[in-house]
Structures are given as C-alpha cells and as structure tokens.
XYZ file of C-alpha atoms in Angstrom:
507
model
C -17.944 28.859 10.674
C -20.863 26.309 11.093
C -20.138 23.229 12.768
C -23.352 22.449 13.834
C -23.077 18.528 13.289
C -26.191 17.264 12.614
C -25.008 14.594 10.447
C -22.743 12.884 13.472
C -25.962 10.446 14.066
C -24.851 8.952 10.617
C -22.903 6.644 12.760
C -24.259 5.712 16.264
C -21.266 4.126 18.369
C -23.690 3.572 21.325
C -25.938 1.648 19.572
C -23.324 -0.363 17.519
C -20.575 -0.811 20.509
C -23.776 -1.298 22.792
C -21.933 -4.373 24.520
C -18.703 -2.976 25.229
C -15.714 -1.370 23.628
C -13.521 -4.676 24.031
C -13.618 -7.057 21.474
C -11.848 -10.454 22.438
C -12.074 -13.980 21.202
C -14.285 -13.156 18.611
C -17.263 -10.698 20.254
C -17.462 -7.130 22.142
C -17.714 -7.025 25.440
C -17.453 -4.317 28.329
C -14.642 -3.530 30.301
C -13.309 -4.590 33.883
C -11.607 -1.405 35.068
C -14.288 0.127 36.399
C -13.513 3.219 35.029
C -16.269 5.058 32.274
C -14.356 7.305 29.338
C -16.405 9.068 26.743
C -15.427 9.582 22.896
C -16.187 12.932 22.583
C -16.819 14.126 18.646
C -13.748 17.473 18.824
C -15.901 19.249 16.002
C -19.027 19.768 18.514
C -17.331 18.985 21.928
C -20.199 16.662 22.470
C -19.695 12.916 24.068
C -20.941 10.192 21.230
C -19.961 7.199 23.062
C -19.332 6.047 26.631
C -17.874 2.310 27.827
C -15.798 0.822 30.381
C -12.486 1.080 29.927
C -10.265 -2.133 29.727
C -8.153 -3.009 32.884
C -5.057 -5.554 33.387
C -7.776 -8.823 33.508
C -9.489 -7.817 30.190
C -5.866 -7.358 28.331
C -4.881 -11.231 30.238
C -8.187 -12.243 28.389
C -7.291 -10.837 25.111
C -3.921 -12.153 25.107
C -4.975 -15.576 26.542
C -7.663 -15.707 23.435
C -4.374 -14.737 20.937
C -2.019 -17.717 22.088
C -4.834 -20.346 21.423
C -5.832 -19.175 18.587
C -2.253 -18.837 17.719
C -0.896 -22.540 16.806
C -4.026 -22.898 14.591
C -3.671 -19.355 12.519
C 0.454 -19.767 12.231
C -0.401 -23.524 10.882
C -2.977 -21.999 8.485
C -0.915 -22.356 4.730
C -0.168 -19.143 3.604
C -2.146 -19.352 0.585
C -5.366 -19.503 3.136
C -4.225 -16.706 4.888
C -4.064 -14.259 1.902
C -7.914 -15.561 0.525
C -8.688 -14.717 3.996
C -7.011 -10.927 3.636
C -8.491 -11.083 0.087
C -11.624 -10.980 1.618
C -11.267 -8.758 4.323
C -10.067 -5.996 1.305
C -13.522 -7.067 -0.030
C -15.377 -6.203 3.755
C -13.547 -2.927 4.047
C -14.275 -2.034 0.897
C -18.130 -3.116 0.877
C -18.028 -1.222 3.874
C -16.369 1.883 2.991
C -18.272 4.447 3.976
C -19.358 3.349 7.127
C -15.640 3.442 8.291
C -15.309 6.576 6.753
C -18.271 8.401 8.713
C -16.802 6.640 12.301
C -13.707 8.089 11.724
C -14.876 11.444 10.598
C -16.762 10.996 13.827
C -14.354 10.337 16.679
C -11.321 12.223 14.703
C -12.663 15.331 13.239
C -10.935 14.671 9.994
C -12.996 16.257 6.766
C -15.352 13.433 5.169
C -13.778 13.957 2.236
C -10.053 12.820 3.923
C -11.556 10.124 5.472
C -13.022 8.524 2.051
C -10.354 9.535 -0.467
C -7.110 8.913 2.006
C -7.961 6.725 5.506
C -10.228 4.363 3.969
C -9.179 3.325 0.543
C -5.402 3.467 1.813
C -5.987 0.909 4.284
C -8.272 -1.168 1.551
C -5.329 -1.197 -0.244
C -3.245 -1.895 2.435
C -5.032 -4.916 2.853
C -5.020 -6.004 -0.645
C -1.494 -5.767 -0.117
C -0.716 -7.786 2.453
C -2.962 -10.746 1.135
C -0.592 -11.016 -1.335
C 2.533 -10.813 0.163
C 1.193 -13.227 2.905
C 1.976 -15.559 -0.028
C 6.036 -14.279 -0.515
C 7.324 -14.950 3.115
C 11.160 -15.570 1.777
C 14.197 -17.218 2.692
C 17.797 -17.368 1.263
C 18.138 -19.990 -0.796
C 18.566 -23.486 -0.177
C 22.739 -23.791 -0.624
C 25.789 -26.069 0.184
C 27.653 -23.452 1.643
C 30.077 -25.245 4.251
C 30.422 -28.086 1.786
C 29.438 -30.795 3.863
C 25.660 -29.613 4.507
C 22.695 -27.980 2.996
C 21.469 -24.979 4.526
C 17.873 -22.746 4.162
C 16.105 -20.453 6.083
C 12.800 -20.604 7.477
C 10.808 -17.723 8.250
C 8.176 -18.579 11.282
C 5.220 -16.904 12.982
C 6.904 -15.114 16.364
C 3.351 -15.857 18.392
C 1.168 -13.148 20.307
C 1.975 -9.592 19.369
C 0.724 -6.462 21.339
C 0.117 -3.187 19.466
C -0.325 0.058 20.696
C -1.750 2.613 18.246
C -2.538 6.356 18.042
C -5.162 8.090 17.716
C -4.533 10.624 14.858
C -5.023 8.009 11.869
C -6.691 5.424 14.453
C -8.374 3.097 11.474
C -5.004 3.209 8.895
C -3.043 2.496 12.182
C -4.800 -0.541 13.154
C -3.937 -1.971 9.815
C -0.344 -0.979 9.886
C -0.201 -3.288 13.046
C -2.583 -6.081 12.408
C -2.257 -7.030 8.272
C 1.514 -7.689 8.717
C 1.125 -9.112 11.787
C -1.415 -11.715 10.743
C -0.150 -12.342 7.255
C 2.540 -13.576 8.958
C 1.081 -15.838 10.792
C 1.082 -14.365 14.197
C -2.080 -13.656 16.181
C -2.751 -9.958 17.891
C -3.603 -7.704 20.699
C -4.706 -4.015 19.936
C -4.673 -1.027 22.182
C -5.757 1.749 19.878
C -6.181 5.140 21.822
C -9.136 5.423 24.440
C -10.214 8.718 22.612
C -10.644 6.797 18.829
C -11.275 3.444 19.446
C -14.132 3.229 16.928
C -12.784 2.237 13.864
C -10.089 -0.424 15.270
C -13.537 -2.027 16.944
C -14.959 -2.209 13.345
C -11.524 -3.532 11.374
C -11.518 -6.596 14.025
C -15.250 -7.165 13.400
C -14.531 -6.721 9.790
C -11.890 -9.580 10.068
C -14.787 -11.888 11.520
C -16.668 -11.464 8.745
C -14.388 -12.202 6.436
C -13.548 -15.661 7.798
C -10.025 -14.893 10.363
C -10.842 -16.971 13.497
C -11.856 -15.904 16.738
C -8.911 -14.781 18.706
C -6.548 -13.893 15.744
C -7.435 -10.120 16.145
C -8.482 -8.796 19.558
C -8.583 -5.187 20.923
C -8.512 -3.986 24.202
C -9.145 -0.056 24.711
C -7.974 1.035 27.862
C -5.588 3.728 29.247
C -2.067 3.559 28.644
C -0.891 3.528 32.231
C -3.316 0.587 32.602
C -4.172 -1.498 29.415
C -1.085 -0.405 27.719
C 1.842 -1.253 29.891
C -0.043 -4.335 31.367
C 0.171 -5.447 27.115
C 4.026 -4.278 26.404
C 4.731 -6.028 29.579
C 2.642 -9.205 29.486
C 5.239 -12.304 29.397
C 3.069 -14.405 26.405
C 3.543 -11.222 24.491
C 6.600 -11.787 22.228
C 6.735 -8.507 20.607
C 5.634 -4.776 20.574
C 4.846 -2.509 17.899
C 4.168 0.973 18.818
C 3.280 4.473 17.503
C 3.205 7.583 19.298
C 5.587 10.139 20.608
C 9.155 9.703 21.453
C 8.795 10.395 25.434
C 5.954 7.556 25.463
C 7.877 5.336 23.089
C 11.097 5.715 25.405
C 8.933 3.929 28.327
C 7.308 1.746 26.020
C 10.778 0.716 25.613
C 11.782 0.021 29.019
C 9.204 -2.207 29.517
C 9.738 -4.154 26.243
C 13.128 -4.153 27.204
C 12.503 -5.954 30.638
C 11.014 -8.889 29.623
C 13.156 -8.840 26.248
C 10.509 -8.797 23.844
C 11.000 -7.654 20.302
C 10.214 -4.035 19.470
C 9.249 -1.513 16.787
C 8.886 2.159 17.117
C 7.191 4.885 15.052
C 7.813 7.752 17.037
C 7.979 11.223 16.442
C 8.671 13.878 13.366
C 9.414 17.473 12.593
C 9.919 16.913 8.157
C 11.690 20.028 6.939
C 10.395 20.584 3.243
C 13.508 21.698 1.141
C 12.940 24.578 -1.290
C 15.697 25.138 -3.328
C 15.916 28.597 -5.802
C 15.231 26.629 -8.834
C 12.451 25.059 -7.192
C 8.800 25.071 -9.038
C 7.522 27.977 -6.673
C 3.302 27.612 -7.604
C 4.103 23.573 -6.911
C 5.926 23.915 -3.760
C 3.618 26.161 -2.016
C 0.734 24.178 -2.723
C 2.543 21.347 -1.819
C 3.694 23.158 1.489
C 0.131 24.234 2.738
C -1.440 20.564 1.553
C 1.324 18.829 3.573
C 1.353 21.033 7.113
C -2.404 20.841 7.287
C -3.560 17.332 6.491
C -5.553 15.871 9.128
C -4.972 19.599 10.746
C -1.615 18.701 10.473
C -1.584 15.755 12.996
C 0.760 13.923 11.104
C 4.296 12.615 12.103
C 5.208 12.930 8.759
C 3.631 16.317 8.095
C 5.539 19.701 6.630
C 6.362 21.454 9.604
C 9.980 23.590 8.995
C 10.089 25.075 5.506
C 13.653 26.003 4.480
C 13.610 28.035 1.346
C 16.532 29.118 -0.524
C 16.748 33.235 -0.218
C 15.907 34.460 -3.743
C 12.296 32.395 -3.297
C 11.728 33.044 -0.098
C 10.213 35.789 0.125
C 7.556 35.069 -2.676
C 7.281 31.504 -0.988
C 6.365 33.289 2.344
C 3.686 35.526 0.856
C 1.661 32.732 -1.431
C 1.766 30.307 1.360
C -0.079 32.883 3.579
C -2.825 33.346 0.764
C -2.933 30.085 0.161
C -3.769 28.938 3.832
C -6.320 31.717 4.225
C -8.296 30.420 1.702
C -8.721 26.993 3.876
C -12.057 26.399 4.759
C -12.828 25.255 8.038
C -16.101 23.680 9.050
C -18.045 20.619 10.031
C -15.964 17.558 8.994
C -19.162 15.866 7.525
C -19.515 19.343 5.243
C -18.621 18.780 1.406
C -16.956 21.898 1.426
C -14.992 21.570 4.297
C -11.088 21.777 4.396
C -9.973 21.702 7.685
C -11.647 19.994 10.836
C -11.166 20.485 14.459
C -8.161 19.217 16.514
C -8.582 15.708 18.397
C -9.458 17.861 21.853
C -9.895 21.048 22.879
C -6.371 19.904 25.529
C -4.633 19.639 22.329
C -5.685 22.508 20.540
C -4.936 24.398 23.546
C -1.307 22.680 23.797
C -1.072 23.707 20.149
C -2.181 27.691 20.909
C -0.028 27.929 23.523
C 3.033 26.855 21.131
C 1.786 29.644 19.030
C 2.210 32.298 21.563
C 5.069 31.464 22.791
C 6.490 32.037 19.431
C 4.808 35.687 19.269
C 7.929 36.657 21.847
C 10.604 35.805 19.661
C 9.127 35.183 15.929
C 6.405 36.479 13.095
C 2.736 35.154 12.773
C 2.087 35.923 9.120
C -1.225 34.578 9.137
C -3.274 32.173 11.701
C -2.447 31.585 15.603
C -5.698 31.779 16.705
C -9.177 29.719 17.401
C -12.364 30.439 15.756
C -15.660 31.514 17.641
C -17.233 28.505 18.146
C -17.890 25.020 20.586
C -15.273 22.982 18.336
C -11.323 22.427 18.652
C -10.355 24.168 15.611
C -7.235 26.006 15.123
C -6.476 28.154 11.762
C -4.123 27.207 9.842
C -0.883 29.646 11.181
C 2.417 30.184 9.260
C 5.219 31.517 11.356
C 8.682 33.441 10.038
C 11.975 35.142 12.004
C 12.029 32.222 14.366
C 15.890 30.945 15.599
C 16.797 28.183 14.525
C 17.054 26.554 17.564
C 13.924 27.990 19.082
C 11.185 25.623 20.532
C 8.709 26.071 17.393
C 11.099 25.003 15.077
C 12.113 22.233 17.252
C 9.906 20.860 18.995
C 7.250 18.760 17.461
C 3.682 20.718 17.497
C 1.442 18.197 15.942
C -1.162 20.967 14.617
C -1.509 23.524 11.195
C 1.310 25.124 12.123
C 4.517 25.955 9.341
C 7.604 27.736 9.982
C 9.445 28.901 7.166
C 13.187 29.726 7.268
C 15.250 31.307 4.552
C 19.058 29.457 3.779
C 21.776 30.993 1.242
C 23.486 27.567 0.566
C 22.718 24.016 -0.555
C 25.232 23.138 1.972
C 23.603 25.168 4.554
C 19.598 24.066 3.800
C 20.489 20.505 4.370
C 22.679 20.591 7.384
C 19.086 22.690 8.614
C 17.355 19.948 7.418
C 19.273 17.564 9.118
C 19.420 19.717 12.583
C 16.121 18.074 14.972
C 16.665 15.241 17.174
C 13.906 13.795 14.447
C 14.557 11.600 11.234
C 11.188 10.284 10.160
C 10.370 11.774 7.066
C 11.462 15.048 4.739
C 11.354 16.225 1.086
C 13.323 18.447 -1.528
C 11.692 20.441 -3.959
C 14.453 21.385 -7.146
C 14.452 20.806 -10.591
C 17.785 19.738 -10.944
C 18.006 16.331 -10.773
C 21.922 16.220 -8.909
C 20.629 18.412 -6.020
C 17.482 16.370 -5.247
C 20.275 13.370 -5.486
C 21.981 14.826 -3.408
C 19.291 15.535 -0.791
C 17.752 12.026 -0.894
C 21.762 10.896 0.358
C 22.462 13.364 2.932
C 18.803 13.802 4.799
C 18.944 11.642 7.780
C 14.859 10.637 7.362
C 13.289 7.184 6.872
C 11.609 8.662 3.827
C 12.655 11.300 1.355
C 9.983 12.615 -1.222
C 11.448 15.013 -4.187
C 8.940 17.687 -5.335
C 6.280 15.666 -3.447
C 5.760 15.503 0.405
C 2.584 13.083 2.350
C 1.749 10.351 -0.561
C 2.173 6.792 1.006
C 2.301 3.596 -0.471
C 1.654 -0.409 0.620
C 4.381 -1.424 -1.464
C 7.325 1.126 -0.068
C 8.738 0.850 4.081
C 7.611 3.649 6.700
C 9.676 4.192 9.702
C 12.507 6.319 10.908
C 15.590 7.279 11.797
C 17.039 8.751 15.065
C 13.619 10.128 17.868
C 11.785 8.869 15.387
C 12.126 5.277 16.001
C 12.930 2.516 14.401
C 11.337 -0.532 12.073
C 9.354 -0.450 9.549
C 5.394 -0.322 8.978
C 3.573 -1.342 5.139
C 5.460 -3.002 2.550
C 7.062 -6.142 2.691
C 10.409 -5.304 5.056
C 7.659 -5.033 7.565
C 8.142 -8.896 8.072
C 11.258 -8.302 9.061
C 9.917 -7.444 12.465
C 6.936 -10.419 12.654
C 9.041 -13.673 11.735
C 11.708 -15.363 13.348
C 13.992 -16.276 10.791
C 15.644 -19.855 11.449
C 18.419 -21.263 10.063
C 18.200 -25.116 9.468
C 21.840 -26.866 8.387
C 21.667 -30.765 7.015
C 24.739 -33.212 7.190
C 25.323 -34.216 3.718
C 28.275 -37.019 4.512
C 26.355 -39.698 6.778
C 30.233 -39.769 8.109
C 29.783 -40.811 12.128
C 33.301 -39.479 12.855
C 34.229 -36.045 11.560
C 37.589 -33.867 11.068
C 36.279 -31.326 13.252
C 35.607 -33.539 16.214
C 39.052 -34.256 16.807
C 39.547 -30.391 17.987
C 37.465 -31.274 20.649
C 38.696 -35.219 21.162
C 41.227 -37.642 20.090
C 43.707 -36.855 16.923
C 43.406 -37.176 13.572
C-alpha cells in the first residue's frame, strides 16, 4: 500500500493559518493558552500544522465580537441575509477544491469523498439555507379568543456556541453556522483541535462573501478548556453539539447550569435490515458502501447487519469479497478507496475492539493494520457475535460490520431496536408493507428503505434516545435558533373588561 503523500503540500496550513488558528471579529489570530497542538496528516503520521491553542480569554473575545455584531446581523432583513448565503454558496463553490484538498489533508478521507460528498453537500447546504433564510414562519395572524388578534413572531435567540467534530469537520461547521445565521443569530465555533482547517476557511469564506465581522467566529481549543469555557459562557444563549454521548452528557450539565438552550447529535450504532426478499447484489453493496464511508467514522454508518436466515449466509460471503476488493491508499490517490483513521489512538481503540471480539465471535475478513507509517485499518466483517456483546453494542466508529442472522420480521426489528442508540437505520425488502412497517417501529431519527448514508438539505437529521436530540439541515432546524413569541392585540378599546371583575369588583 503506498501512502507516500507527496501531494499533502497541495494545501499548506502553515503558510495559510500563518497568524493563528483563531479567527475572531473578522481576522486570524493566535491563541492565548499557551499551549502548541499540531494537526498531524493520519495517512503519513506527519505534523502539517502547528498553532496555539485557544484558552478561556480568546473564547470571551470571540463571544464578545458575536453579541456586537449581533443586534446589527438579527436587524439585517431576511432577504439580505439569504443574498449574503447566496453568495457564500458562490465562494464555496468557486473554491471547491481547495476545501476539498484541506480536508483530505487533516482527515484522511479519499479525495474523491471529499469532492463528490463533503464539499458539494455543504455547497448545497448553503444554497439551502439562503433560501429558507427567506421562510422564517409563524402561525397565522387569527382572532382566536374573540376579543384580540394574535401572531407569532419568530426572533434571532443572540450568540450561539457550537461545538463540532472532527470526522466531517467542514460539513459540520455548516450544519452549525448556516442555520444559525440565517436565522439571524451570530456564532461561536469550536471545531475539533485535530481538524480545524476547513472550519478556519468556511468563516473566511463568509468574509468574502459580504457576512460582517463578528457574525462567524471560531475558536480551536481543547474541550476541557475552549469548549466548556463556550457551553458555559453566560452571553451564550444556546449550544449545539456533536460528538459522543459520554461528552454530550457533560456538555449537558453545563448547558443545563446556566439554562441555555441545547441540541445534541450524539452517538449511533444503525442496524441495516435485510429481509429474505431483500435485493441481495443491492444490499451488500449497499452494506460495504455504508460501514466504510469515511472509514466508517460516521454516526450514521452501517454497523449491525441483521439478515433474515435464508440470505444470510450468501449475504455473509459477498460482503467479505466485496470489502476485500477495497483499495486502501493515499487519500490524494485517484484510485484510492479507503484512507487512514483520524489517529493512530483511534485506530488503535478501533483494533483493540477487534480483538476483543476474536474471544467470543468470527473475523471473516479484516481486523488488522497494514504495513505502513499511516492509521489505516482494513475493512473487517465480524459474525457469531451475542447479541449483547460489546461489538455489537458498543459504538466502534471504524470499518467494522457485524452481521447477525434473525428468523422473524418480528424478531429483526425488536434487534434493530435493541442499542441504547436511535440515530439512524434502514430496511432493505421489496415488499412495500414490511419496509412500512419498519419505517413505524425503528426507534431512529432517520429510516432509509433499500438505501442507507444519502443526506439531504431539505430533510431533518437528529436522533432519538443516546443519540440526542434536535435537529441539524432542513428547515425544522429553526426550531432550535428562534424564539418564537406570541404577540396578542385588544380588539375592543373597552377600558373595563368581564374578566377583570374575577379579580375586582362584580359584574
């Protein structure tokens, strides 16, 4: 496998983030920890970038920067705001592959994931939310007590603070800022210290396309540091973040202290429903595509397999050719497949799931590293596991699918249903009454039928259960940046009503 990664100097972080990986008020600037971090490119182990990480003072700054430029950017009309998202679209997408080669870079992700899936999803993305900036609803004006005319108003909430991962660190700086600013609110960023590159370019991005200084802002700190210091920061009036449950249960805690709003996209383990009258060539091509994207670091990814008995065994056997045929190699490689983990500490983490397994299940194919200086992993399939056994479970975040067989509809989706999890899931069938009844009975935020991964701006993501709640993309999104106000007009001009006299003097 050749991962010699010559072409990493396509991009040159340390030139480009030369003054600092913060970028507040409108320009980059360095750090105040006092503390150095690295980005280190997983596919060659070698450091790319070094800054100063952000401490408590730099996210005071950022925030301070957010609420002035807030009254200004919420009074903006809305039709402004979207020709400003219009032409942010237009930046990202002049600048295409640019973001594609930084996150190639700092991720590992295959060049050709990062153009055909990262980057033009989150063009879209933004082409999306410049319109809807333009459909913030209400009910409709009524006379529903008789005497008065009620509407509702839905407002800007003010500063929000954003904490990001760092598996699909460009489309999840989106996801937090377009909704958040096309609603009128201003923003504070943490993306992850390990993949802060791309989140550095979408706020200079937003610069160019006309959003004012202090509307977007990231800070790129440590979580313990930057990131609490944000959830916990009293101008911050609400919290989106995305990560696992155990962080999102202290992200919580803090929100919860200072009784801030919240939204959560946590954690997944999506069973993929195979049913015996299932397409078998489409859902095992459908099964190895959706466990391995972005070397299946995906909440949302294929991880348990439950396949009805009389395809099961076929479904084990094409899977495992199928997956050996993946081609690993350097991400910036046409041919490449598969790229590296985010860090060797996580491919490790991911290994070490693997042989764990090897006590009480089947590697069919996989569970091992390469030869070689990157983080890569092959992609492993894994049978005769329990169904309560810790790789079936517990949420492994790498190319790793566990397939187990089920005699009875009845049976495959009370499986389905049986992780602490609820984020997303599909069901492959031709019959049209069983994938019904599948899309009712699977406790996920998001059911695909004979389809699992595609996204979409116009559809809600977010889960059920561990998996958090809210919604990212589409336009319930708002739902969790506007304060919705209800305003109620006297229609009578009558000084002295009925309903005083139940508090003074008779009628």
């Amino acid at each position: 496998m050749d991962t010699d990664n010559g072409n990493s100097n396509r991009f040159r972080p340390q030139d480009r983030f030369a003054a600092g990986a913060q970028y507040i008020g409108g320009r980059l600037r360095p750090g105040t920890s006092g503390r150095r971090h690295e980005v280190v490119d997983p596919a060659t182990g070698e450091a790319v970038y070094a800054y100063e990480l952000a401490g408590p003072a730099d996210v005071d700054a950022a925030v301070a920067a957010a609420k002035e430029a807030f009254p200004g950017w919420a009074a903006t009309a809305p039709g402004d705001r979207s020709a400003a998202l219009h032409r942010l679209a237009g930046v990202l997408a002049e600048r295409a592959e640019e973001f594609a080669e930084a996150e190639s870079l700092q991720c590992g992700k295959p060049i050709k994931l990062t153009r055909e899936f990262d980057v033009p999803g989150t063009v879209d993305n933004a082409a999306f939310f410049a319109g809807a900036a333009r459909h913030l609803e209400g009910k409709s004006a009524g006379e529903y007590s008789g005497d008065h005319t009620s509407y509702v108003r839905r407002e800007s909430i003010g500063v929000v603070g954003s904490i990001a991962p760092w598996n699909y660190p460009l489309q999840m700086a989106a996801w937090k800022i377009l909704p958040a600013i096309a609603a009128g609110n201003t923003i504070v960023l943490k993306p992850a210290e390990i993949t802060p590159l791309t989140s550095l370019l979408f706020a200079e991005a937003a610069k160019e396309a006309g959003i004012p200084d202090g509307v977007v802002n990231i800070v790129t700190g440590a979580g313990q540091d930057a990131g609490e210091h944000l959830v916990g920061h009293p101008d911050v009036v609400m919290t989106s973040f995305t990560g696992s449950t155990q962080v999102g249960k202290r992200v919580a805690e803090i929100a919860t202290a200072t009784v801030k709003r919240l939204h959560l996209e946590l954690g997944g383990k999506a069973p993929f429903l195979v049913f015996d009258d299932a397409d078998l060539e489409a859902a095992v091509h459908g099964a190895v595509a959706a466990s391995l994207i972005n070397s299946g670091q995906d909440c949302t990814a294929a991880t348990r397999a439950y396949v009805q008995r009389p395809l099961y065994d076929a479904f084990v056997e094409q899977v495992a050719a199928l997956m050996e045929t993946v081609r690993l190699g350097d991400p910036f490689g046409a041919d490449t497949d598969l790229g590296p983990l985010i860090s060797h500490a996580h491919r490790d983490r991911v290994a070490e799931f693997v042989e764990r397994a090897r006590g009480y299940a089947r590697i069919v194919t996989g569970g091992e590293a390469p030869k070689g200086d990157g983080a890569y992993y092959r992609p492993t399939l894994v049978v005769d596991a329990a169904q309560d056994s810790e790789i079936v479970q517990a949420e492994i975040f790498g190319p790793v699918l566990v397939v187990l067989p089920f005699d009875t509809d009845d049976e495959g989706i009370a499986l389905a249903n049986d992780t602490p999890y609820g984020l997303a899931a599909s069901a492959w069938s031709r019959d049209v009454y069983r994938t019904g009844r599948a899309t009712r009975e699977i406790k996920a935020g998001c059911v695909w039928v004979n389809d699992h991964i595609p996204i979409i701006s116009e559809m809600p993501h977010g889960g059920y259960r561990a998996s958090g709640y809210g919604k990212d993309m589409s336009t319930y999104s708002f739902e969790e940046y506007t304060q919705v106000k209800h305003v109620m007009y006297d229609n009578t001009a009558v000084a002295r009503k009925d309903w005083h006299r139940t508090i003074f003097g008779d009628r």
